[in-house]
Amino acid sequence: MSGEKKTLWSGRFSEGASHSTLAFTSSLQDDSRLARYDVIGSLAHVRMLARQNVIGAKDAKDIEDGLKEILAQVEDRTLPIQQDLEDIHSNIEFILTDRIQDAGARLHTGRSRNDQVVTDVRMFLRDATLDTIEAIMMLEKGLMERAEAYRDVILPGFTHVQHAQPVTVGHWMMAHLQRLQRDAERFIDSYKRLNICPLGSAALAGTTYSIDRTYTAQLLGFEAPCANSIDGVSDRDFVAEYLFAAALTVVHLSSLCEELVYWSSPEFGFLEMADAYSTGSSIMPQKKNPDVAELTRGRAGAALGDLINIMVTMKGLPTAYNRDLQEDKPALFASYDRLIPCLRMTTSMITTMKLNSERMLQACREGFLNATDLADYLVVKGLPFRKAHEVVGAVVRHAIERKCRLEDLSLRELKGFCDLIEDDVFEVLPIERCVARRTSLGGTSPEVFPPQAERARSGLKAQAAFADRERKRIASAFSALLA
Ligand code: ARG
């Protein structure tokens, strides 16, 4: 029954854990991808221990050399990971100690796997968050370029999927861009709570050694050490924040993709997806399906599932470390691994799809998209809006019976509903005029597109500056550690 491998805690036990227990408790499958961060965290820890004279210079040098050798093996994927050691932390410490003996056995002074693992996850998530922000920015740029190219092209705007008022393609694209800008900003905002170093919290209570946590945090490029050791090992808020921001981003993508899906149906025919981002049918030779958009829409389900997963894991958990917290990683990794391709594929679809401007304008002939404009016209002539609404409702009913558009009715007919209507009504009814006249701030008129675009561009610039700065900060901290 007993496991053969010596575990990190074997002193207390007369028998090893069963193979089934080791298999059940192992996190190696997931946390192996933290290997690089684990080694870097250890390098910072040992440098701090040596500077504080907690361990000797010779031991520190041996540990640093040993860790650097391990890092090289992590990078070229030749590290001899042992599946029967329960996690990546045990593996690295085992390999190091096997190579440099007692010096390696001093590495774990003044720390615990509890603070070690959460430090690793934070370092991973810093990079993942920056990757995410950059992937969102690519989509923002794609939307921006196409919005600019299509700022004058008109299509029906929908509410309840019913014709509402005409808008421009550019304006519709900028609406999606706004959502994504908030997503990017949400990731940026969460970063300040993420970029905090728990290392040195040790098991839960801090440590008796005279460690310098501020120095360790600085070596790893963190903003500051965490303020409380119990919170340090239990806090997974930053994981939940990433999962929420990721879930909301995929929810936004699902809404965009939903529009792409039905707008590419022949009933709408507003757009055609590039062949490269479409698939066919095994039985119906004529088919061209928007599977990429559908799968992006579909993956919102799993993204929400990951968020619920971590929230339920955290709910009611006592403070400090509990093994449940090991379950943070599968949800986090899955969420990141799903989100990046969803963003990239959506970017590809947006930048390559063909828009059918004629068809969109044609669709504006139906559904009385200019009815509000007729009501607004009557308001300008002095009628209270509620009454104008009533009048135009009756005009629309009449036009439905006559099977014509509002602008096809004669002045005589129109006057029959309200004698405030004059010849100038035909100036406000054309669809182009309905769009052009909506110049209110944030409105659909191409005239007010430039300030909207300008604002979006400066948002993008701020996001890029943030990502660049943080990338540089991390790279320079890491390269100093590895020098
Ligand atoms: N594999 C663990 C995790 O991912 C590492 C920390 C284990 N700590 C412990 N006391 N068992 O959370």
Tab-separated table of C-alpha atoms and ligand atoms in Angstrom:
chain	number	residue	atom	x	y	z
A	1	MET	CA	0.000	0.000	0.000
A	2	SER	CA	2.756	2.455	0.812
A	3	GLY	CA	4.257	4.853	-1.718
A	4	GLU	CA	7.922	4.192	-2.387
A	5	LYS	CA	9.050	7.762	-2.973
A	6	LYS	CA	10.213	9.805	0.005
A	7	THR	CA	7.753	12.677	0.356
A	8	LEU	CA	8.533	16.185	1.614
A	9	TRP	CA	6.829	15.355	4.902
A	10	SER	CA	8.035	11.789	5.495
A	11	GLY	CA	9.500	12.457	8.996
A	12	ARG	CA	6.126	12.427	10.691
A	13	PHE	CA	4.897	9.253	8.979
A	14	SER	CA	5.765	5.653	9.582
A	15	GLU	CA	4.224	4.605	6.268
A	16	GLY	CA	4.039	6.414	2.970
A	17	ALA	CA	0.762	7.503	1.422
A	18	SER	CA	-0.938	5.001	-0.841
A	19	HIS	CA	-0.482	5.301	-4.580
A	20	SER	CA	-4.128	6.189	-4.898
A	21	THR	CA	-3.731	9.041	-2.390
A	22	LEU	CA	-0.688	10.340	-4.194
A	23	ALA	CA	-2.522	10.195	-7.508
A	24	PHE	CA	-5.618	11.830	-6.020
A	25	THR	CA	-3.732	14.699	-4.413
A	26	SER	CA	-1.246	15.342	-7.216
A	27	SER	CA	-1.428	18.687	-9.002
A	28	LEU	CA	1.526	18.009	-11.268
A	29	GLN	CA	-0.642	17.739	-14.347
A	30	ASP	CA	-1.649	21.370	-13.913
A	31	ASP	CA	1.150	23.097	-12.106
A	32	SER	CA	4.005	21.910	-14.326
A	33	ARG	CA	3.350	24.981	-16.407
A	34	LEU	CA	4.347	27.061	-13.400
A	35	ALA	CA	7.874	25.563	-13.403
A	36	ARG	CA	9.590	28.648	-14.778
A	37	TYR	CA	7.920	30.944	-12.240
A	38	ASP	CA	8.675	28.508	-9.449
A	39	VAL	CA	12.404	28.587	-10.198
A	40	ILE	CA	12.419	32.365	-10.536
A	41	GLY	CA	10.561	32.706	-7.218
A	42	SER	CA	13.167	30.469	-5.589
A	43	LEU	CA	16.003	32.510	-7.047
A	44	ALA	CA	14.565	35.663	-5.468
A	45	HIS	CA	13.984	33.867	-2.180
A	46	VAL	CA	17.533	32.545	-1.952
A	47	ARG	CA	19.046	35.880	-2.923
A	48	MET	CA	17.075	37.515	-0.118
A	49	LEU	CA	18.022	34.792	2.388
A	50	ALA	CA	21.705	35.264	1.594
A	51	ARG	CA	21.511	39.043	1.806
A	52	GLN	CA	19.887	38.685	5.221
A	53	ASN	CA	22.565	36.183	6.299
A	54	VAL	CA	19.932	33.529	6.890
A	55	ILE	CA	21.968	31.179	4.705
A	56	GLY	CA	25.671	31.317	3.852
A	57	ALA	CA	27.105	32.748	0.666
A	58	LYS	CA	28.479	29.400	-0.519
A	59	ASP	CA	25.138	27.626	-0.099
A	60	ALA	CA	23.380	30.518	-1.820
A	61	LYS	CA	25.763	30.326	-4.757
A	62	ASP	CA	25.253	26.571	-5.099
A	63	ILE	CA	21.483	27.003	-4.943
A	64	GLU	CA	21.500	29.809	-7.524
A	65	ASP	CA	23.664	27.802	-9.901
A	66	GLY	CA	21.534	24.732	-9.399
A	67	LEU	CA	18.324	26.693	-10.006
A	68	LYS	CA	19.710	28.276	-13.161
A	69	GLU	CA	20.589	24.849	-14.490
A	70	ILE	CA	17.049	23.700	-13.707
A	71	LEU	CA	15.628	26.772	-15.433
A	72	ALA	CA	17.568	25.957	-18.590
A	73	GLN	CA	16.092	22.465	-18.477
A	74	VAL	CA	12.598	23.852	-17.929
A	75	GLU	CA	13.058	26.046	-20.961
A	76	ASP	CA	14.258	23.288	-23.258
A	77	ARG	CA	11.778	20.826	-21.742
A	78	THR	CA	14.353	18.366	-20.486
A	79	LEU	CA	13.684	18.655	-16.751
A	80	PRO	CA	13.309	15.083	-15.430
A	81	ILE	CA	9.907	15.554	-13.777
A	82	GLN	CA	8.824	12.648	-11.597
A	83	GLN	CA	5.160	11.881	-11.742
A	84	ASP	CA	5.064	10.422	-8.241
A	85	LEU	CA	6.110	13.716	-6.639
A	86	GLU	CA	2.880	15.552	-6.021
A	87	ASP	CA	3.589	18.944	-7.514
A	88	ILE	CA	6.101	21.039	-9.419
A	89	HIS	CA	7.444	22.622	-6.232
A	90	SER	CA	8.383	19.206	-4.784
A	91	ASN	CA	9.895	18.198	-8.096
A	92	ILE	CA	12.157	21.206	-8.383
A	93	GLU	CA	13.279	21.011	-4.785
A	94	PHE	CA	13.891	17.279	-5.152
A	95	ILE	CA	16.008	17.704	-8.283
A	96	LEU	CA	17.972	20.570	-6.755
A	97	THR	CA	18.690	18.678	-3.541
A	98	ASP	CA	19.599	15.572	-5.465
A	99	ARG	CA	22.204	17.623	-7.314
A	100	ILE	CA	23.640	19.860	-4.595
A	101	GLN	CA	22.653	17.937	-1.476
A	102	ASP	CA	22.492	19.956	1.796
A	103	ALA	CA	22.627	23.343	0.119
A	104	GLY	CA	19.442	22.421	-1.773
A	105	ALA	CA	17.866	21.298	1.468
A	106	ARG	CA	18.291	24.864	2.789
A	107	LEU	CA	16.201	26.491	0.049
A	108	HIS	CA	12.897	25.998	1.833
A	109	THR	CA	14.042	28.023	4.870
A	110	GLY	CA	11.477	30.670	5.824
A	111	ARG	CA	8.910	29.755	3.214
A	112	SER	CA	6.197	27.186	2.614
A	113	ARG	CA	4.609	25.738	-0.475
A	114	ASN	CA	1.546	27.714	0.585
A	115	ASP	CA	3.154	31.078	-0.143
A	116	GLN	CA	5.277	29.588	-2.907
A	117	VAL	CA	2.393	28.338	-5.022
A	118	VAL	CA	0.376	31.521	-4.798
A	119	THR	CA	3.443	33.585	-5.705
A	120	ASP	CA	3.919	31.383	-8.766
A	121	VAL	CA	0.271	31.751	-9.783
A	122	ARG	CA	0.487	35.520	-9.435
A	123	MET	CA	3.566	35.633	-11.655
A	124	PHE	CA	1.865	33.422	-14.205
A	125	LEU	CA	-1.243	35.561	-14.133
A	126	ARG	CA	0.672	38.787	-14.604
A	127	ASP	CA	1.923	37.496	-17.941
A	128	ALA	CA	-1.449	35.978	-18.783
A	129	THR	CA	-3.195	39.256	-17.998
A	130	LEU	CA	-0.809	41.183	-20.242
A	131	ASP	CA	-1.302	38.601	-23.016
A	132	THR	CA	-5.040	39.033	-22.588
A	133	ILE	CA	-4.888	42.823	-22.728
A	134	GLU	CA	-2.768	42.628	-25.880
A	135	ALA	CA	-5.147	40.162	-27.523
A	136	ILE	CA	-8.091	42.435	-26.711
A	137	MET	CA	-6.172	45.361	-28.176
A	138	MET	CA	-5.698	43.489	-31.452
A	139	LEU	CA	-9.445	43.062	-31.712
A	140	GLU	CA	-10.019	46.691	-30.764
A	141	LYS	CA	-7.661	47.739	-33.560
A	142	GLY	CA	-9.407	45.444	-36.043
A	143	LEU	CA	-12.796	46.899	-35.131
A	144	MET	CA	-11.415	50.417	-35.243
A	145	GLU	CA	-9.983	50.050	-38.745
A	146	ARG	CA	-13.152	48.576	-40.140
A	147	ALA	CA	-15.322	51.082	-38.303
A	148	GLU	CA	-13.376	53.879	-39.939
A	149	ALA	CA	-13.709	52.292	-43.364
A	150	TYR	CA	-17.464	51.815	-42.876
A	151	ARG	CA	-18.314	54.990	-40.998
A	152	ASP	CA	-20.771	56.111	-43.707
A	153	VAL	CA	-22.327	52.740	-44.562
A	154	ILE	CA	-25.876	52.440	-43.297
A	155	LEU	CA	-27.698	49.402	-42.010
A	156	PRO	CA	-30.874	48.940	-39.993
A	157	GLY	CA	-30.341	49.256	-36.266
A	158	PHE	CA	-32.298	46.653	-34.317
A	159	THR	CA	-33.934	46.433	-30.941
A	160	HIS	CA	-35.624	43.129	-30.100
A	161	VAL	CA	-34.181	42.023	-33.478
A	162	GLN	CA	-36.854	44.294	-35.056
A	163	HIS	CA	-36.027	47.229	-37.301
A	164	ALA	CA	-35.605	50.276	-35.077
A	165	GLN	CA	-33.594	53.196	-36.489
A	166	PRO	CA	-30.835	53.315	-39.097
A	167	VAL	CA	-27.240	53.363	-37.873
A	168	THR	CA	-23.856	53.118	-39.529
A	169	VAL	CA	-21.718	49.994	-39.608
A	170	GLY	CA	-18.952	52.099	-38.094
A	171	HIS	CA	-21.152	53.054	-35.166
A	172	TRP	CA	-22.180	49.453	-34.567
A	173	MET	CA	-18.542	48.351	-34.606
A	174	MET	CA	-17.595	51.107	-32.203
A	175	ALA	CA	-20.284	49.842	-29.817
A	176	HIS	CA	-18.510	46.487	-29.671
A	177	LEU	CA	-15.211	48.288	-29.308
A	178	GLN	CA	-16.517	50.152	-26.249
A	179	ARG	CA	-17.284	46.868	-24.522
A	180	LEU	CA	-13.843	45.554	-25.273
A	181	GLN	CA	-12.216	48.732	-24.032
A	182	ARG	CA	-13.965	48.268	-20.719
A	183	ASP	CA	-12.762	44.667	-20.678
A	184	ALA	CA	-9.160	45.720	-21.245
A	185	GLU	CA	-9.491	48.369	-18.545
A	186	ARG	CA	-10.948	45.799	-16.174
A	187	PHE	CA	-7.875	43.610	-16.625
A	188	ILE	CA	-5.630	46.630	-16.133
A	189	ASP	CA	-7.472	47.584	-12.962
A	190	SER	CA	-7.266	44.068	-11.533
A	191	TYR	CA	-3.524	44.076	-12.149
A	192	LYS	CA	-2.849	46.361	-9.194
A	193	ARG	CA	-4.368	43.797	-6.831
A	194	LEU	CA	-2.663	40.966	-8.671
A	195	ASN	CA	0.843	42.417	-8.625
A	196	ILE	CA	1.356	41.888	-4.883
A	197	CYS	CA	3.880	39.429	-3.449
A	198	PRO	CA	2.794	36.880	-0.840
A	199	LEU	CA	6.220	35.203	-0.594
A	200	GLY	CA	7.462	35.169	2.997
A	201	SER	CA	3.977	34.662	4.407
A	202	ALA	CA	5.334	31.130	4.866
A	203	ALA	CA	2.766	28.559	5.996
A	204	LEU	CA	0.375	31.194	7.344
A	205	ALA	CA	1.968	33.084	10.224
A	206	GLY	CA	5.118	34.599	8.774
A	207	THR	CA	8.504	33.386	9.951
A	208	THR	CA	11.075	33.701	12.752
A	209	TYR	CA	13.941	34.407	10.335
A	210	SER	CA	14.794	38.017	9.666
A	211	ILE	CA	13.599	37.976	6.079
A	212	ASP	CA	13.150	41.066	3.908
A	213	ARG	CA	9.866	40.661	2.098
A	214	THR	CA	10.041	44.038	0.427
A	215	TYR	CA	13.313	43.038	-1.191
A	216	THR	CA	11.892	39.698	-2.419
A	217	ALA	CA	8.865	41.485	-3.861
A	218	GLN	CA	11.114	43.973	-5.615
A	219	LEU	CA	13.338	41.230	-7.040
A	220	LEU	CA	10.281	39.613	-8.617
A	221	GLY	CA	8.945	42.870	-10.051
A	222	PHE	CA	5.960	43.021	-7.691
A	223	GLU	CA	4.539	46.349	-6.570
A	224	ALA	CA	4.715	45.439	-2.856
A	225	PRO	CA	4.613	42.526	-0.409
A	226	CYS	CA	1.154	41.596	0.905
A	227	ALA	CA	0.267	43.081	4.280
A	228	ASN	CA	-0.967	39.998	6.127
A	229	SER	CA	0.502	36.499	6.032
A	230	ILE	CA	-2.822	34.695	6.585
A	231	ASP	CA	-4.420	36.654	3.759
A	232	GLY	CA	-1.268	36.140	1.703
A	233	VAL	CA	-1.714	32.369	1.540
A	234	SER	CA	-5.503	32.342	1.263
A	235	ASP	CA	-6.201	35.210	-1.114
A	236	ARG	CA	-7.425	34.004	-4.502
A	237	ASP	CA	-9.475	37.128	-5.235
A	238	PHE	CA	-7.109	37.893	-8.082
A	239	VAL	CA	-7.958	34.531	-9.681
A	240	ALA	CA	-11.674	35.244	-9.343
A	241	GLU	CA	-11.150	38.707	-10.830
A	242	TYR	CA	-9.379	37.303	-13.861
A	243	LEU	CA	-12.098	34.692	-14.306
A	244	PHE	CA	-14.812	37.315	-14.046
A	245	ALA	CA	-13.121	39.678	-16.484
A	246	ALA	CA	-12.471	36.750	-18.830
A	247	ALA	CA	-16.058	35.512	-18.584
A	248	LEU	CA	-17.430	38.977	-19.310
A	249	THR	CA	-15.063	39.347	-22.263
A	250	VAL	CA	-16.244	36.046	-23.748
A	251	VAL	CA	-19.841	37.081	-23.065
A	252	HIS	CA	-19.117	40.229	-25.101
A	253	LEU	CA	-17.567	38.149	-27.864
A	254	SER	CA	-20.592	35.860	-27.829
A	255	SER	CA	-22.850	38.839	-28.461
A	256	LEU	CA	-20.707	40.039	-31.355
A	257	CYS	CA	-20.529	36.527	-32.783
A	258	GLU	CA	-24.287	36.102	-32.497
A	259	GLU	CA	-24.696	39.097	-34.799
A	260	LEU	CA	-22.083	37.744	-37.189
A	261	VAL	CA	-23.893	34.411	-37.300
A	262	TYR	CA	-27.316	35.656	-38.220
A	263	TRP	CA	-26.149	38.563	-40.337
A	264	SER	CA	-24.340	36.057	-42.524
A	265	SER	CA	-27.529	34.045	-43.110
A	266	PRO	CA	-29.134	34.560	-46.572
A	267	GLU	CA	-32.165	36.180	-44.912
A	268	PHE	CA	-29.920	39.016	-43.771
A	269	GLY	CA	-27.000	38.706	-46.178
A	270	PHE	CA	-25.251	41.658	-44.525
A	271	LEU	CA	-21.902	39.940	-44.495
A	272	GLU	CA	-19.959	36.974	-45.672
A	273	MET	CA	-17.310	35.326	-43.575
A	274	ALA	CA	-13.955	34.680	-45.264
A	275	ASP	CA	-13.528	31.058	-46.364
A	276	ALA	CA	-10.542	30.790	-44.041
A	277	TYR	CA	-12.830	31.267	-41.033
A	278	SER	CA	-15.760	29.158	-42.198
A	279	THR	CA	-16.433	25.449	-42.424
A	280	GLY	CA	-18.570	23.233	-44.627
A	281	SER	CA	-20.974	20.360	-44.177
A	282	SER	CA	-20.233	16.648	-44.631
A	283	ILE	CA	-23.583	16.078	-46.334
A	284	MET	CA	-24.818	19.399	-47.789
A	285	PRO	CA	-22.337	20.451	-50.469
A	286	GLN	CA	-23.607	24.020	-50.684
A	287	LYS	CA	-23.022	24.879	-47.041
A	288	LYS	CA	-20.710	27.516	-45.664
A	289	ASN	CA	-21.122	27.708	-41.923
A	290	PRO	CA	-19.901	30.339	-39.421
A	291	ASP	CA	-18.605	27.691	-36.998
A	292	VAL	CA	-15.820	29.880	-35.636
A	293	ALA	CA	-18.330	32.497	-34.540
A	294	GLU	CA	-20.664	29.840	-33.170
A	295	LEU	CA	-17.917	28.178	-31.143
A	296	THR	CA	-16.813	31.506	-29.711
A	297	ARG	CA	-20.425	32.130	-28.732
A	298	GLY	CA	-20.626	28.614	-27.313
A	299	ARG	CA	-17.461	28.912	-25.237
A	300	ALA	CA	-19.041	31.613	-23.111
A	301	GLY	CA	-20.720	28.751	-21.264
A	302	ALA	CA	-17.445	27.230	-20.136
A	303	ALA	CA	-16.007	30.651	-19.308
A	304	LEU	CA	-18.895	31.291	-16.932
A	305	GLY	CA	-18.462	27.786	-15.550
A	306	ASP	CA	-14.860	28.541	-14.600
A	307	LEU	CA	-15.915	31.666	-12.738
A	308	ILE	CA	-18.574	29.775	-10.790
A	309	ASN	CA	-16.048	27.024	-10.144
A	310	ILE	CA	-13.612	29.327	-8.310
A	311	MET	CA	-16.323	31.274	-6.494
A	312	VAL	CA	-17.842	28.089	-5.088
A	313	THR	CA	-14.401	26.775	-4.162
A	314	MET	CA	-13.711	29.976	-2.207
A	315	LYS	CA	-17.102	30.178	-0.570
A	316	GLY	CA	-17.042	29.232	3.114
A	317	LEU	CA	-13.366	28.271	2.985
A	318	PRO	CA	-11.557	28.990	6.262
A	319	THR	CA	-8.713	31.523	6.049
A	320	ALA	CA	-5.084	30.473	5.422
A	321	TYR	CA	-4.224	27.550	3.172
A	322	ASN	CA	-6.664	24.732	2.540
A	323	ARG	CA	-5.977	22.114	-0.061
A	324	ASP	CA	-9.131	23.119	-1.918
A	325	LEU	CA	-7.103	26.064	-3.167
A	326	GLN	CA	-5.142	23.709	-5.395
A	327	GLU	CA	-8.279	23.615	-7.535
A	328	ASP	CA	-7.783	27.237	-8.601
A	329	LYS	CA	-5.347	26.313	-11.330
A	330	PRO	CA	-7.398	24.121	-13.699
A	331	ALA	CA	-10.116	26.783	-13.922
A	332	LEU	CA	-7.641	29.615	-14.343
A	333	PHE	CA	-5.547	27.915	-16.993
A	334	ALA	CA	-8.600	26.740	-18.901
A	335	SER	CA	-10.062	30.225	-18.886
A	336	TYR	CA	-6.878	31.832	-20.196
A	337	ASP	CA	-6.298	29.067	-22.753
A	338	ARG	CA	-9.831	29.546	-24.061
A	339	LEU	CA	-9.965	33.322	-24.064
A	340	ILE	CA	-6.854	34.055	-26.124
A	341	PRO	CA	-7.884	31.958	-29.166
A	342	CYS	CA	-11.444	33.329	-28.949
A	343	LEU	CA	-10.030	36.856	-29.156
A	344	ARG	CA	-7.620	36.022	-31.956
A	345	MET	CA	-10.205	34.205	-34.054
A	346	THR	CA	-12.734	36.978	-33.595
A	347	THR	CA	-10.081	39.464	-34.717
A	348	SER	CA	-9.452	37.373	-37.829
A	349	MET	CA	-13.173	37.157	-38.608
A	350	ILE	CA	-13.728	40.886	-38.151
A	351	THR	CA	-10.781	41.925	-40.276
A	352	THR	CA	-11.514	39.545	-43.155
A	353	MET	CA	-15.311	39.369	-43.422
A	354	LYS	CA	-16.939	40.943	-46.480
A	355	LEU	CA	-19.667	43.445	-45.769
A	356	ASN	CA	-22.477	43.880	-48.265
A	357	SER	CA	-23.185	47.621	-48.103
A	358	GLU	CA	-25.853	47.507	-50.783
A	359	ARG	CA	-27.766	44.773	-49.055
A	360	MET	CA	-27.665	46.612	-45.766
A	361	LEU	CA	-28.983	49.797	-47.326
A	362	GLN	CA	-31.630	47.782	-49.140
A	363	ALA	CA	-32.777	46.355	-45.792
A	364	CYS	CA	-33.356	49.912	-44.600
A	365	ARG	CA	-36.268	50.194	-47.028
A	366	GLU	CA	-38.333	48.003	-44.746
A	367	GLY	CA	-39.536	48.408	-41.214
A	368	PHE	CA	-40.221	52.187	-41.113
A	369	LEU	CA	-36.788	53.037	-39.689
A	370	ASN	CA	-37.626	56.747	-40.189
A	371	ALA	CA	-40.831	56.712	-38.104
A	372	THR	CA	-39.118	58.364	-35.121
A	373	ASP	CA	-37.828	61.059	-37.459
A	374	LEU	CA	-41.349	61.821	-38.596
A	375	ALA	CA	-42.440	62.129	-34.971
A	376	ASP	CA	-39.451	64.385	-34.235
A	377	TYR	CA	-40.431	66.498	-37.245
A	378	LEU	CA	-43.889	67.041	-35.756
A	379	VAL	CA	-42.363	67.973	-32.417
A	380	VAL	CA	-40.319	70.679	-34.119
A	381	LYS	CA	-43.586	71.901	-35.678
A	382	GLY	CA	-44.995	72.275	-32.180
A	383	LEU	CA	-46.753	69.002	-31.373
A	384	PRO	CA	-45.946	67.394	-27.967
A	385	PHE	CA	-43.908	64.217	-28.505
A	386	ARG	CA	-46.540	61.853	-27.061
A	387	LYS	CA	-49.123	63.184	-29.538
A	388	ALA	CA	-46.643	63.067	-32.417
A	389	HIS	CA	-45.944	59.414	-31.545
A	390	GLU	CA	-49.657	58.651	-31.734
A	391	VAL	CA	-50.033	60.404	-35.105
A	392	VAL	CA	-47.059	58.599	-36.645
A	393	GLY	CA	-48.315	55.264	-35.325
A	394	ALA	CA	-51.494	55.838	-37.348
A	395	VAL	CA	-49.475	56.882	-40.417
A	396	VAL	CA	-47.420	53.666	-40.133
A	397	ARG	CA	-50.597	51.566	-39.884
A	398	HIS	CA	-51.865	53.256	-43.023
A	399	ALA	CA	-48.585	52.642	-44.883
A	400	ILE	CA	-48.641	48.968	-43.868
A	401	GLU	CA	-52.115	48.681	-45.436
A	402	ARG	CA	-50.937	50.486	-48.553
A	403	LYS	CA	-47.784	48.345	-48.619
A	404	CYS	CA	-45.526	51.367	-49.019
A	405	ARG	CA	-42.876	53.369	-47.181
A	406	LEU	CA	-43.567	56.603	-45.298
A	407	GLU	CA	-41.759	58.609	-47.973
A	408	ASP	CA	-44.023	57.064	-50.667
A	409	LEU	CA	-47.135	58.679	-49.175
A	410	SER	CA	-48.284	61.927	-50.765
A	411	LEU	CA	-48.365	65.197	-48.880
A	412	ARG	CA	-52.185	65.086	-49.098
A	413	GLU	CA	-52.300	61.688	-47.427
A	414	LEU	CA	-49.881	62.786	-44.742
A	415	LYS	CA	-51.776	65.989	-44.072
A	416	GLY	CA	-54.850	63.850	-43.475
A	417	PHE	CA	-53.156	62.651	-40.248
A	418	CYS	CA	-51.847	66.028	-39.130
A	419	ASP	CA	-52.033	69.342	-40.927
A	420	LEU	CA	-48.743	70.506	-39.416
A	421	ILE	CA	-47.041	68.361	-42.054
A	422	GLU	CA	-45.613	70.407	-44.935
A	423	ASP	CA	-43.581	69.753	-48.030
A	424	ASP	CA	-40.332	69.934	-46.028
A	425	VAL	CA	-41.224	66.580	-44.430
A	426	PHE	CA	-39.594	64.873	-47.415
A	427	GLU	CA	-36.270	66.356	-46.355
A	428	VAL	CA	-36.221	64.476	-43.044
A	429	LEU	CA	-37.494	61.111	-44.247
A	430	PRO	CA	-34.584	59.763	-46.354
A	431	ILE	CA	-32.612	57.139	-44.395
A	432	GLU	CA	-29.321	58.999	-45.009
A	433	ARG	CA	-30.831	62.092	-43.392
A	434	CYS	CA	-32.019	60.089	-40.368
A	435	VAL	CA	-28.427	59.001	-39.809
A	436	ALA	CA	-26.776	62.316	-40.657
A	437	ARG	CA	-28.997	64.294	-38.285
A	438	ARG	CA	-28.213	62.163	-35.212
A	439	THR	CA	-25.298	64.337	-34.188
A	440	SER	CA	-25.859	64.162	-30.431
A	441	LEU	CA	-22.775	63.133	-28.454
A	442	GLY	CA	-22.130	59.435	-29.060
A	443	GLY	CA	-24.774	59.396	-31.811
A	444	THR	CA	-24.626	57.514	-35.093
A	445	SER	CA	-24.007	60.475	-37.437
A	446	PRO	CA	-20.686	60.187	-39.290
A	447	GLU	CA	-20.216	63.822	-38.334
A	448	VAL	CA	-19.656	62.879	-34.679
A	449	PHE	CA	-17.646	59.767	-35.485
A	450	PRO	CA	-14.214	61.471	-35.244
A	451	PRO	CA	-14.455	62.450	-31.565
A	452	GLN	CA	-15.673	58.947	-30.734
A	453	ALA	CA	-12.785	57.424	-32.663
A	454	GLU	CA	-10.335	59.823	-31.051
A	455	ARG	CA	-11.445	58.766	-27.590
A	456	ALA	CA	-11.161	55.098	-28.474
A	457	ARG	CA	-7.703	55.676	-29.916
A	458	SER	CA	-6.488	57.359	-26.772
A	459	GLY	CA	-7.933	54.481	-24.717
A	460	LEU	CA	-5.969	52.070	-26.877
A	461	LYS	CA	-2.831	54.119	-26.434
A	462	ALA	CA	-3.185	54.033	-22.661
A	463	GLN	CA	-3.682	50.260	-22.741
A	464	ALA	CA	-0.613	49.794	-24.915
A	465	ALA	CA	1.477	52.014	-22.641
A	466	PHE	CA	0.383	50.007	-19.615
A	467	ALA	CA	1.176	46.658	-21.206
A	468	ASP	CA	4.576	47.869	-22.444
A	469	ARG	CA	5.521	49.309	-19.086
A	470	GLU	CA	4.584	46.169	-17.173
A	471	ARG	CA	6.277	43.867	-19.690
A	472	LYS	CA	9.457	45.884	-19.284
A	473	ARG	CA	9.200	45.932	-15.531
A	474	ILE	CA	8.877	42.145	-15.343
A	475	ALA	CA	11.595	41.544	-17.938
A	476	SER	CA	14.081	43.787	-16.191
A	477	ALA	CA	13.369	42.245	-12.761
A	478	PHE	CA	13.787	38.743	-14.170
A	479	SER	CA	16.907	39.521	-16.133
A	480	ALA	CA	18.522	41.038	-13.026
A	481	LEU	CA	17.701	37.849	-11.131
A	482	LEU	CA	19.127	35.646	-13.857
A	483	ALA	CA	22.280	37.714	-14.406
B	1	ARG	N1	-0.127	21.722	-4.932
B	1	ARG	C1	-0.488	22.685	-3.958
B	1	ARG	C2	-1.399	23.729	-4.596
B	1	ARG	O1	-1.441	23.799	-5.749
B	1	ARG	C3	0.730	23.351	-3.420
B	1	ARG	C4	0.629	23.746	-1.971
B	1	ARG	C5	0.503	22.549	-1.131
B	1	ARG	N2	0.551	22.877	0.241
B	1	ARG	C6	0.244	22.008	1.157
B	1	ARG	N3	0.325	22.374	2.364
B	1	ARG	N4	-0.180	20.798	0.863
B	1	ARG	O2	-2.074	24.451	-3.928
